[in-house]
Coordinates of C-alpha atoms in Angstrom, one line a residue:
Chain A
V1402 CA 6.8 0.5 -27.2
D1403 CA 7.5 -2.6 -29.3
P1404 CA 8.0 -5.5 -26.9
K1405 CA 10.0 -7.3 -29.5
K1406 CA 12.3 -4.5 -30.1
G1407 CA 12.6 -3.1 -26.6
C1408 CA 11.7 0.0 -24.7
E1409 CA 12.8 3.6 -25.2
V1410 CA 12.8 6.1 -22.4
D1411 CA 13.4 9.9 -22.8
L1412 CA 14.7 11.6 -19.7
V1413 CA 15.3 15.1 -18.6
F1414 CA 17.2 15.6 -15.4
S1415 CA 19.6 17.8 -13.5
T1416 CA 22.9 16.9 -12.0
E1417 CA 24.5 18.2 -8.8
H1418 CA 27.9 18.0 -7.2
Y1419 CA 28.4 14.6 -5.6
N1420 CA 29.9 16.2 -2.4
P1421 CA 28.3 19.6 -2.4
E1422 CA 30.0 22.2 -0.3
E1423 CA 28.0 24.3 2.2
G1424 CA 25.6 26.5 0.3
E1425 CA 27.0 25.4 -3.0
E1426 CA 24.3 24.8 -5.6
H1427 CA 25.4 24.0 -9.1
L1428 CA 22.9 22.2 -11.3
G1429 CA 23.9 20.8 -14.6
K1430 CA 21.1 20.1 -17.1
C1431 CA 20.9 16.9 -19.1
S1432 CA 18.7 15.1 -21.5
A1433 CA 19.0 11.5 -22.4
R1434 CA 17.5 8.8 -24.5
V1435 CA 17.8 5.3 -23.0
L1436 CA 17.1 2.2 -25.1
F1437 CA 16.5 -1.2 -23.5
K1438 CA 16.8 -3.9 -26.1
N1439 CA 14.7 -7.0 -25.6
H1440 CA 14.9 -7.1 -21.8
K1441 CA 18.6 -7.3 -22.1
S1442 CA 20.9 -5.4 -19.8
R1443 CA 23.3 -2.6 -20.7
P1444 CA 20.9 -0.1 -22.2
A1445 CA 22.2 2.1 -25.0
I1446 CA 22.4 5.7 -23.7
N1447 CA 22.6 8.9 -25.6
V1448 CA 23.1 11.8 -23.3
T1449 CA 23.9 15.5 -23.6
C1450 CA 24.5 17.9 -20.8
T1451 CA 24.9 21.6 -20.4
Q1452 CA 26.0 23.9 -17.6
L1453 CA 28.3 21.3 -16.1
I1454 CA 31.1 22.4 -13.9
E1455 CA 33.9 23.9 -15.9
Q1456 CA 36.7 21.7 -17.1
I1457 CA 39.4 23.5 -15.1
K1458 CA 37.5 23.1 -11.9
R1459 CA 36.9 19.4 -12.6
Q1460 CA 40.5 18.8 -13.3
K1461 CA 41.4 20.5 -10.1
E1462 CA 39.0 18.2 -8.2
D1463 CA 40.3 15.1 -9.9
G1464 CA 43.8 16.1 -8.9
L1465 CA 42.6 16.6 -5.3
L1466 CA 40.9 13.2 -5.3
Y1467 CA 44.1 11.6 -6.7
K1468 CA 46.2 13.2 -4.0
Q1469 CA 43.9 12.0 -1.3
M1470 CA 44.0 8.5 -2.6
K1471 CA 47.7 8.5 -2.7
Q1472 CA 48.0 9.7 0.8
L1473 CA 46.0 6.8 2.2
R1474 CA 47.8 4.1 4.2
N1475 CA 48.9 1.2 1.9
P1476 CA 48.0 -1.6 2.0
L1477 CA 44.4 -0.9 3.0
N1478 CA 42.3 -3.4 4.8
I1479 CA 38.8 -2.2 5.6
V1480 CA 35.8 -4.3 6.5
S1481 CA 33.0 -2.1 5.4
I1482 CA 32.2 1.4 4.1
P1483 CA 29.9 2.8 5.5
D1484 CA 29.7 1.0 8.8
S1485 CA 26.4 -0.5 10.0
H1486 CA 25.3 2.9 11.3
G1487 CA 25.9 4.6 8.0
H1488 CA 29.1 6.4 9.1
I1489 CA 32.0 7.0 6.7
D1490 CA 35.2 8.2 8.2
P1491 CA 36.2 11.5 6.5
S1492 CA 39.6 10.0 5.6
L1493 CA 37.9 7.2 3.8
R1494 CA 35.5 9.3 1.8
P1495 CA 37.8 9.4 -1.3
I1496 CA 37.6 5.7 -1.4
W1497 CA 33.9 5.7 -1.3
N1498 CA 33.7 8.3 -4.0
L1499 CA 36.0 6.5 -6.4
A1500 CA 34.4 3.1 -5.6
F1501 CA 31.0 4.7 -6.3
L1502 CA 32.1 5.8 -9.7
G1503 CA 33.4 2.3 -10.5
S1504 CA 30.2 0.7 -9.2
S1505 CA 28.1 3.0 -11.4
Y1506 CA 29.6 1.4 -14.5
V1507 CA 28.7 -2.0 -13.2
M1508 CA 25.2 -0.9 -12.3
W1509 CA 24.7 0.5 -15.8
K1510 CA 25.9 -2.8 -17.3
K1511 CA 23.4 -4.8 -15.3
T1512 CA 20.4 -2.5 -15.6
T1513 CA 17.4 -3.8 -17.6
Q1514 CA 13.8 -2.6 -18.0
F1515 CA 13.0 -4.6 -14.9
L1516 CA 16.0 -4.5 -12.8
H1517 CA 17.9 -1.5 -11.4
Y1518 CA 20.4 -1.0 -8.7
Y1519 CA 21.8 1.1 -5.9
L1520 CA 25.1 0.8 -4.2
V1521 CA 24.6 0.0 -0.5
Q1522 CA 27.9 -0.7 0.9
L1523 CA 31.5 -1.6 0.1
S1524 CA 32.1 -4.8 2.0
S1525 CA 35.8 -5.1 1.6
V1526 CA 38.5 -2.8 0.3
K1527 CA 41.4 -5.1 0.4
Q1528 CA 44.2 -4.4 -2.0
W1529 CA 45.4 -1.0 -3.0
K1530 CA 48.6 -0.5 -4.9
T1531 CA 49.8 2.0 -7.4
N1532 CA 51.1 0.9 -10.8
D1533 CA 52.9 3.6 -12.8
G1534 CA 51.2 6.2 -10.6
A1535 CA 47.7 5.1 -11.4
I1536 CA 45.2 4.3 -8.6
D1537 CA 44.6 0.6 -8.7
F1538 CA 42.3 -1.1 -6.2
D1539 CA 40.1 -4.0 -5.6
Y1540 CA 36.8 -3.9 -3.7
T1541 CA 33.5 -5.7 -3.3
A1542 CA 30.4 -3.5 -3.9
L1543 CA 27.1 -4.7 -2.5
L1544 CA 24.4 -3.7 -4.9
H1545 CA 20.7 -3.6 -3.9
E1546 CA 18.7 -5.0 -6.8
F1547 CA 15.1 -3.8 -7.5
S1548 CA 12.7 -5.4 -7.5
T1549 CA 14.0 -8.8 -6.3
Q1550 CA 15.4 -7.0 -3.2
E1551 CA 18.5 -9.1 -3.5
I1552 CA 21.9 -7.9 -2.4
I1553 CA 24.4 -8.7 -5.2
P1554 CA 28.1 -8.7 -4.3
C1555 CA 30.3 -7.6 -7.1
R1556 CA 34.1 -7.8 -7.0
I1557 CA 35.4 -4.7 -8.8
H1558 CA 38.9 -3.9 -9.9
L1559 CA 39.4 -0.3 -10.8
V1560 CA 42.3 1.6 -12.4
W1561 CA 42.3 5.3 -12.6
Y1562 CA 44.6 8.2 -13.5
P1563 CA 43.2 11.7 -13.6
G1564 CA 42.4 12.7 -17.2
K1565 CA 42.5 9.1 -18.4
P1566 CA 39.5 6.9 -19.0
L1567 CA 38.5 4.8 -16.0
K1568 CA 39.1 1.0 -16.3
V1569 CA 36.7 -1.3 -14.6
K1570 CA 36.8 -5.1 -14.4
Y1571 CA 34.0 -6.8 -12.4
H1572 CA 32.5 -10.1 -11.4
C1573 CA 29.1 -10.3 -9.8
Q1574 CA 27.9 -13.2 -7.8
E1575 CA 24.3 -14.1 -8.9
L1576 CA 22.1 -16.5 -7.1
Q1577 CA 20.2 -17.9 -10.0
A1578 CA 20.9 -16.0 -13.2
P1579 CA 24.3 -16.9 -14.9
E1580 CA 27.1 -15.0 -13.3
A1581 CA 27.7 -11.6 -14.9
S1582 CA 31.2 -10.3 -15.5
G1583 CA 32.8 -8.0 -17.8
T1584 CA 35.4 -5.4 -18.5
E1585 CA 34.5 -1.8 -19.1
E1586 CA 36.9 0.6 -20.7
G1587 CA 36.1 4.1 -19.8
S1588 CA 37.0 5.1 -23.3
A1589 CA 33.4 4.5 -24.3
M1590 CA 32.7 7.8 -22.7
P1591 CA 34.8 10.9 -23.3
P1592 CA 37.2 11.5 -20.4
T1593 CA 35.6 14.8 -19.3
K1594 CA 32.4 13.0 -18.3
L1595 CA 34.2 11.0 -15.7
S1596 CA 35.1 13.9 -13.6
N1597 CA 31.7 15.4 -13.2
F1598 CA 31.4 14.0 -9.6
Chain B
M848 CA 11.7 0.4 47.9
E849 CA 12.9 3.0 45.5
P850 CA 16.2 3.8 47.2
L851 CA 17.0 0.1 47.3
L852 CA 16.3 -0.2 43.6
G853 CA 18.5 2.8 43.0
T854 CA 21.4 1.2 44.8
L855 CA 20.9 -2.0 42.9
Y856 CA 20.9 -0.2 39.6
L857 CA 24.0 1.7 40.6
L858 CA 25.8 -1.6 41.6
G859 CA 24.8 -3.2 38.4
W860 CA 26.2 -0.2 36.4
L861 CA 29.4 -0.3 38.3
V862 CA 29.9 -4.0 37.9
L863 CA 29.1 -4.0 34.2
G864 CA 31.0 -0.8 33.7
G865 CA 34.0 -2.6 35.2
L866 CA 33.7 -5.4 32.7
G867 CA 34.0 -2.9 29.9
Y868 CA 30.6 -3.3 28.3
D869 CA 30.2 -1.1 25.3
S870 CA 26.8 -0.4 23.9
S871 CA 28.1 1.0 20.7
S872 CA 29.9 -2.2 19.8
D873 CA 29.7 -3.1 16.1
Q874 CA 31.3 -6.5 16.7
P875 CA 29.8 -9.3 14.8
G876 CA 28.3 -12.1 16.8
Q877 CA 27.5 -9.9 19.7
E878 CA 24.4 -7.9 20.5
V879 CA 25.4 -5.9 23.5
V880 CA 22.8 -4.2 25.8
S881 CA 23.8 -1.2 27.7
P882 CA 23.7 -2.1 31.4
W883 CA 21.5 0.8 32.6
R884 CA 19.8 3.5 30.9
S885 CA 17.5 6.3 32.1
L886 CA 14.7 7.3 29.8
N887 CA 16.0 10.9 30.1
T888 CA 19.2 10.0 28.4
Y889 CA 17.8 7.7 25.7
S890 CA 19.1 8.8 22.3
Y891 CA 16.3 8.9 19.8
D892 CA 18.8 9.9 17.2
K893 CA 20.8 6.7 17.4
Y894 CA 20.1 3.2 16.3
H895 CA 19.5 0.8 19.2
P896 CA 19.9 -3.0 19.4
M897 CA 16.8 -5.0 20.3
G898 CA 17.8 -5.4 24.0
E899 CA 17.8 -1.7 24.4
I900 CA 14.5 -1.3 22.6
Y901 CA 12.9 -3.9 24.9
E902 CA 14.2 -2.0 27.9
W903 CA 13.0 1.3 26.4
M904 CA 9.5 -0.1 26.0
S905 CA 9.4 -1.1 29.7
Q906 CA 10.7 2.2 30.8
V907 CA 8.3 4.3 28.7
S908 CA 5.3 2.3 29.9
E909 CA 6.4 2.5 33.4
K910 CA 7.2 6.2 33.5
H911 CA 4.0 7.2 31.6
A912 CA 1.8 4.5 33.1
D913 CA -1.2 6.9 32.8
L914 CA -0.8 7.0 29.0
V915 CA 1.2 4.1 27.8
T916 CA 0.8 0.4 28.4
Q917 CA 2.9 -2.5 27.0
H918 CA 1.0 -5.4 25.5
F919 CA 2.1 -8.9 24.4
L920 CA 1.4 -9.6 20.8
G921 CA 2.9 -13.0 20.2
M922 CA 6.1 -14.9 19.9
T923 CA 8.6 -14.8 17.1
Y924 CA 10.0 -17.9 15.3
E925 CA 13.0 -17.9 17.6
T926 CA 10.6 -17.6 20.6
R927 CA 11.2 -13.9 21.4
P928 CA 8.3 -11.9 22.8
M929 CA 6.7 -9.3 20.5
Y930 CA 5.3 -6.3 22.3
Y931 CA 3.4 -3.3 21.2
L932 CA 2.7 0.0 23.0
K933 CA -0.8 1.2 23.5
I934 CA -1.1 4.9 23.9
S935 CA -4.4 5.7 25.3
Q936 CA -5.9 8.4 27.5
P937 CA -8.5 7.1 29.9
S938 CA -11.9 8.4 29.0
N939 CA -15.6 7.5 28.9
N940 CA -16.1 7.8 25.2
P941 CA -15.3 4.9 22.8
K942 CA -12.0 5.2 20.9
K943 CA -10.9 4.3 17.5
I944 CA -7.5 2.8 16.8
I945 CA -4.5 4.0 14.8
W946 CA -2.0 1.1 14.1
I947 CA 1.7 1.8 13.3
D948 CA 4.2 -1.0 12.8
C949 CA 7.9 -0.6 12.0
G950 CA 10.7 -3.0 11.0
I951 CA 8.8 -5.7 9.2
H952 CA 12.0 -5.8 7.1
A953 CA 15.0 -6.3 9.3
R954 CA 17.6 -4.1 7.5
E955 CA 15.3 -1.0 7.4
W956 CA 16.7 0.4 10.6
I957 CA 15.3 3.9 10.2
A958 CA 11.8 2.5 10.6
P959 CA 12.1 1.2 14.2
A960 CA 13.9 4.5 14.9
F961 CA 10.8 6.3 13.7
C962 CA 8.4 4.3 15.8
Q963 CA 10.4 5.1 18.9
W964 CA 10.5 8.8 17.9
F965 CA 6.8 8.8 17.4
V966 CA 6.1 7.5 20.9
K967 CA 8.5 9.9 22.4
E968 CA 6.8 12.8 20.6
I969 CA 3.4 11.8 21.9
V970 CA 4.4 11.3 25.5
Q971 CA 6.5 14.4 25.7
N972 CA 3.9 16.7 24.1
Y973 CA 0.4 15.4 24.8
K974 CA -0.2 17.7 27.7
D975 CA 0.6 21.0 25.9
N976 CA 0.1 20.2 22.3
S977 CA -3.5 20.8 21.3
R978 CA -3.2 18.8 18.1
I979 CA -2.0 15.7 19.9
S980 CA -4.4 16.1 22.8
R981 CA -7.3 16.4 20.3
F982 CA -6.3 13.1 18.8
L983 CA -6.0 11.4 22.1
R984 CA -9.6 12.3 23.0
N985 CA -10.9 9.9 20.4
L986 CA -8.0 7.8 19.2
D987 CA -5.8 5.1 20.7
F988 CA -2.3 4.5 19.1
Y989 CA -1.0 1.0 18.9
V990 CA 2.7 1.1 18.1
L991 CA 4.8 -1.9 17.2
P992 CA 8.4 -0.7 17.2
V993 CA 9.9 -3.9 15.8
L994 CA 7.8 -6.4 14.0
N995 CA 10.6 -8.7 12.7
I996 CA 12.6 -9.0 15.9
D997 CA 14.6 -12.1 15.0
G998 CA 15.6 -10.5 11.7
Y999 CA 16.4 -7.2 13.3
I1000 CA 18.7 -8.9 15.8
Y1001 CA 20.3 -10.8 13.0
T1002 CA 21.2 -7.5 11.3
W1003 CA 23.1 -6.5 14.4
T1004 CA 24.9 -9.8 15.0
T1005 CA 25.5 -11.2 11.6
D1006 CA 24.3 -9.6 8.4
R1007 CA 23.4 -5.9 8.3
L1008 CA 21.5 -6.4 5.1
W1009 CA 19.2 -9.3 6.1
R1010 CA 15.6 -8.6 5.2
K1011 CA 13.4 -11.6 6.0
S1012 CA 12.4 -13.4 9.2
R1013 CA 14.6 -16.2 10.5
S1014 CA 12.3 -19.2 10.2
S1015 CA 14.0 -22.4 9.1
H1016 CA 13.1 -24.2 5.8
S1017 CA 14.3 -27.1 3.7
N1018 CA 15.7 -29.1 6.6
G1019 CA 17.6 -26.1 8.0
T1020 CA 19.3 -25.3 4.7
C1021 CA 17.4 -22.1 4.0
F1022 CA 16.2 -19.3 6.3
G1023 CA 13.6 -16.6 6.4
V1024 CA 10.3 -15.5 4.9
D1025 CA 9.6 -12.0 3.6
L1026 CA 7.0 -11.1 6.1
N1027 CA 5.5 -8.5 3.8
R1028 CA 4.7 -11.2 1.3
N1029 CA 3.1 -13.5 3.9
F1030 CA -0.2 -11.8 4.6
N1031 CA -3.5 -13.1 3.2
A1032 CA -3.9 -10.7 0.3
S1033 CA -3.7 -12.5 -3.0
W1034 CA -1.0 -14.4 -1.4
C1035 CA 2.0 -15.3 -3.6
S1036 CA 0.2 -14.4 -6.8
I1037 CA 2.7 -11.8 -8.1
G1038 CA 5.9 -10.1 -7.0
A1039 CA 6.8 -12.8 -4.5
S1040 CA 8.7 -16.1 -4.7
T1041 CA 8.0 -19.7 -3.7
N1042 CA 11.7 -20.3 -3.4
C1043 CA 13.0 -20.0 0.2
Q1044 CA 16.4 -18.8 -1.1
D1045 CA 14.8 -15.6 -2.6
L1046 CA 14.4 -12.4 -0.6
T1047 CA 10.7 -12.2 -1.5
F1048 CA 9.9 -15.7 -0.3
C1049 CA 6.2 -15.7 0.5
G1050 CA 6.3 -18.5 3.1
T1051 CA 4.6 -22.0 3.0
E1052 CA 1.1 -20.6 3.1
P1053 CA -0.7 -17.3 3.9
V1054 CA 0.2 -16.2 7.4
S1055 CA 2.5 -19.2 7.9
E1056 CA 4.9 -17.0 9.9
P1057 CA 4.3 -16.5 13.7
E1058 CA 5.1 -12.8 13.4
A1059 CA 2.6 -12.2 10.6
K1060 CA 0.1 -14.4 12.4
A1061 CA 0.5 -12.3 15.6
V1062 CA -0.2 -9.1 13.8
S1063 CA -3.0 -10.5 11.7
S1064 CA -4.8 -11.9 14.8
L1065 CA -4.8 -8.7 16.7
I1066 CA -5.8 -6.5 13.7
E1067 CA -8.5 -8.9 12.7
S1068 CA -9.9 -8.9 16.3
K1069 CA -10.1 -5.1 16.4
K1070 CA -10.7 -4.3 12.8
K1071 CA -14.0 -2.5 13.2
D1072 CA -12.3 0.0 15.4
I1073 CA -9.2 0.5 13.4
L1074 CA -9.3 3.6 11.2
C1075 CA -5.7 3.7 10.1
F1076 CA -3.0 1.1 9.4
L1077 CA 0.4 2.5 8.8
T1078 CA 3.4 0.2 8.1
I1079 CA 6.8 1.9 8.0
H1080 CA 9.6 0.8 5.7
S1081 CA 12.7 2.2 4.0
Y1082 CA 13.9 3.3 1.5
G1083 CA 12.5 5.3 -1.4
Q1084 CA 10.6 8.3 0.0
L1085 CA 7.2 7.1 -0.9
I1086 CA 3.7 7.1 0.5
L1087 CA 2.0 4.0 -1.0
T1088 CA -1.7 3.2 -1.1
P1089 CA -3.2 -0.1 -2.0
Y1090 CA -2.8 -2.2 -4.0
G1091 CA 0.4 -4.0 -4.9
Y1092 CA -1.2 -7.2 -6.2
T1093 CA -3.4 -5.5 -8.8
K1094 CA -3.6 -2.3 -10.7
N1095 CA -7.2 -2.0 -9.7
K1096 CA -7.9 0.7 -7.1
S1097 CA -9.6 0.6 -3.8
S1098 CA -13.0 2.1 -3.4
N1099 CA -11.6 5.1 -1.6
H1100 CA -8.5 5.5 -3.8
E1101 CA -9.1 9.1 -4.6
E1102 CA -9.4 10.0 -1.0
L1103 CA -6.3 8.0 -0.1
I1104 CA -4.3 9.8 -2.7
Q1105 CA -5.6 13.2 -1.6
V1106 CA -4.8 12.6 2.1
G1107 CA -1.5 11.0 1.2
Q1108 CA -0.5 14.0 -0.9
K1109 CA -1.4 16.3 1.9
A1110 CA 0.8 14.3 4.2
A1111 CA 3.7 14.4 1.6
N1112 CA 3.3 18.2 1.4
A1113 CA 3.5 18.5 5.2
L1114 CA 6.5 16.3 5.3
K1115 CA 8.3 18.3 2.6
A1116 CA 7.6 21.5 4.4
K1117 CA 9.9 20.4 7.2
H1118 CA 13.2 19.8 5.4
G1119 CA 12.4 19.9 1.7
T1120 CA 12.4 16.2 1.2
N1121 CA 10.4 15.0 -1.7
Y1122 CA 8.0 12.1 -1.4
R1123 CA 5.9 10.5 -4.1
V1124 CA 2.4 9.3 -3.5
G1125 CA 0.6 6.5 -5.4
S1126 CA -0.4 2.9 -5.3
S1127 CA 2.3 0.3 -5.1
A1128 CA 1.4 -1.2 -8.4
D1129 CA 1.5 2.2 -10.1
I1130 CA 4.7 3.8 -8.7
L1131 CA 6.7 0.9 -7.2
Y1132 CA 6.2 -2.7 -8.3
A1133 CA 3.8 -5.5 -8.1
V1134 CA 3.6 -7.1 -4.7
S1135 CA 1.2 -9.7 -3.2
G1136 CA 0.7 -10.7 0.4
S1137 CA 1.6 -7.3 1.8
S1138 CA 0.2 -6.3 5.2
R1139 CA -1.1 -3.0 3.9
D1140 CA -3.2 -4.6 1.1
W1141 CA -4.5 -7.1 3.6
A1142 CA -5.5 -4.4 6.0
R1143 CA -7.4 -2.5 3.3
D1144 CA -9.1 -5.7 2.2
I1145 CA -10.5 -6.5 5.7
G1146 CA -12.0 -3.1 5.8
I1147 CA -9.5 -0.7 7.3
P1148 CA -10.1 2.5 5.4
F1149 CA -6.8 4.3 5.6
S1150 CA -4.0 1.9 4.9
Y1151 CA -0.6 3.2 3.9
T1152 CA 3.0 2.0 3.5
F1153 CA 5.6 4.7 4.2
E1154 CA 9.0 4.2 2.6
L1155 CA 11.3 6.6 4.5
R1156 CA 14.6 8.2 3.5
D1157 CA 16.6 8.1 1.4
N1158 CA 16.5 7.8 -2.4
G1159 CA 19.4 5.3 -2.8
T1160 CA 22.5 7.3 -1.7
Y1161 CA 22.8 5.3 1.5
G1162 CA 19.6 3.2 1.2
F1163 CA 19.2 0.9 4.1
I1164 CA 22.3 2.1 5.8
L1165 CA 21.1 5.6 6.5
P1166 CA 23.6 7.5 8.6
E1167 CA 22.6 8.3 12.2
S1168 CA 23.0 12.0 11.5
Q1169 CA 19.8 11.7 9.3
I1170 CA 17.7 10.0 12.0
Q1171 CA 16.5 13.2 13.5
P1172 CA 15.5 15.1 10.3
T1173 CA 13.9 12.0 8.9
C1174 CA 11.9 11.4 12.0
E1175 CA 10.9 15.1 12.3
E1176 CA 9.6 15.3 8.7
T1177 CA 7.9 11.9 8.9
M1178 CA 6.2 13.0 12.1
E1179 CA 4.8 16.0 10.3
G1180 CA 3.5 13.7 7.5
V1181 CA 1.9 11.3 9.9
L1182 CA 0.3 14.0 12.0
S1183 CA -1.2 15.6 8.8
L1184 CA -2.6 12.2 7.9
L1185 CA -4.1 11.8 11.4
D1186 CA -5.6 15.3 11.2
E1187 CA -7.5 14.3 8.0
V1188 CA -8.6 11.0 9.5
H1189 CA -9.6 12.7 12.8
T1190 CA -11.5 15.5 11.1
K1191 CA -13.3 13.1 8.9
N1192 CA -14.6 11.1 11.8
W1193 CA -15.1 13.9 14.3
P1194 CA -15.9 17.0 12.3
V1195 CA -15.4 20.3 14.2
N1196 CA -19.1 21.0 14.6
S1197 CA -20.0 17.9 16.6
A1198 CA -17.0 18.5 18.8
R1199 CA -18.3 21.8 19.8
R1200 CA -21.7 20.3 20.5
V1201 CA -20.1 17.7 22.8
S1202 CA -18.2 20.3 24.8
A1203 CA -21.4 22.4 25.2
T1204 CA -23.3 19.4 26.5
T1205 CA -20.4 18.5 28.9
A1206 CA -20.3 22.1 30.1
V1207 CA -24.0 22.0 31.0
W1208 CA -23.7 18.7 32.7
C1209 CA -20.8 19.9 34.8
M1210 CA -22.7 23.0 35.8
N1211 CA -25.5 20.9 37.1
L1212 CA -23.4 19.0 39.6

């Protein structure tokens, strides 16, 4: 590890379905190389996976998620998901799933050798409208930052249509460090990767 | 006297029921206490606001007065009383102490839930569970269900993700000290902040906070009798040994790891949950001023931090549906740890010798 250049980490890991069904156990196998440059955020990632869920099944699940999102009451005005007791209403699950996906982009962008994140709660899911059939919504994700223990609120704007790359715009409120914001076009990753949730 | 009390309770319930009190209220700005609750119907698989926990402590010590007593530990910053429960079977032989505290960080709700579960398990099973009755012959349990009471209440009324205490600083412009950075163990040297606005603010000096002071004073006064200091947190699924403030290892590090690993195995056997074991500096991050490190440094041999479920999926906001499995597996882990500690100090041979002597003495009466 060259402290001037950065830090490289090789990983081997398995993936599982984000919302596994009863008794369902499908493990994808992945290996990745992660390069942190000079303590900077947004590590470079080279990842390959095998045994992922077949494309047809993924597309079907995307379609289902899309349909569920479309069926939700519009406009949406929710205080927090999950609530204080960790409960997510089943009808709101699709929102959590999609918001989690968008948040994972933001977390990747902010991760450094010394700071990593978890999504704790969505503190407001305010606007939700469709534009040309795409799912378009705005929410605030509360990220738990290790090892400062801080809770970082990030305003995230997400646009998604099944089969198309996810578009994420975000703005995180930081206490001391300069405010971080950015735009992430899902086209950096092949579309098929997005649906492996 | 009792029928009258019963009538009063009933009246109280009817009156408050009429006013529409709702103990499950999630309303900000209000911490609602259920008007009347019987210990038989207390839900150990739900999160409880502080008012209910205070009531639960009284009821447990009242109902099981032969085993459990409630003791005053000190006052919080916002002048609330801190109580711990002492679980002790009367006996002639001297006892050693096991200390368990929960909720030093306000948002880690699963921790106080575990402390309550632990007490429940002991009082419900001590008569017919040979493992527990064996422990109680030589050990007293001191359980502090909520250490950071002010912070805990704040997570119910105002901010679910609050971590620190609620002491006031910088002329009332900044609040709270990270109580787990406030103990006198290489205080504020690393992994802590001197800035009140930070979540790892170490305070104005070692043990500046009344809550930390209260715990420190009691532990210090009884340190030669304390065998085990367990402090319960979430999340991360870890069993952490000293130290956080240095990569150096304690003199009994090997043993701590071995005992910790056994506990993690026992925990995993319950529901398959994976826990990692190691020193804070090795497997988590550098931290100074932690209660666990301080406890080890004043001579308490077995000092651990437990980080309970989960691994980041829900983090601090662990769903209530996971309280029971989390508590069940953690109980197995803690009991395994206690087994090791107990066997080390009271090896099986000497126990048999003691019983034989007692038998002879009894026969001579």
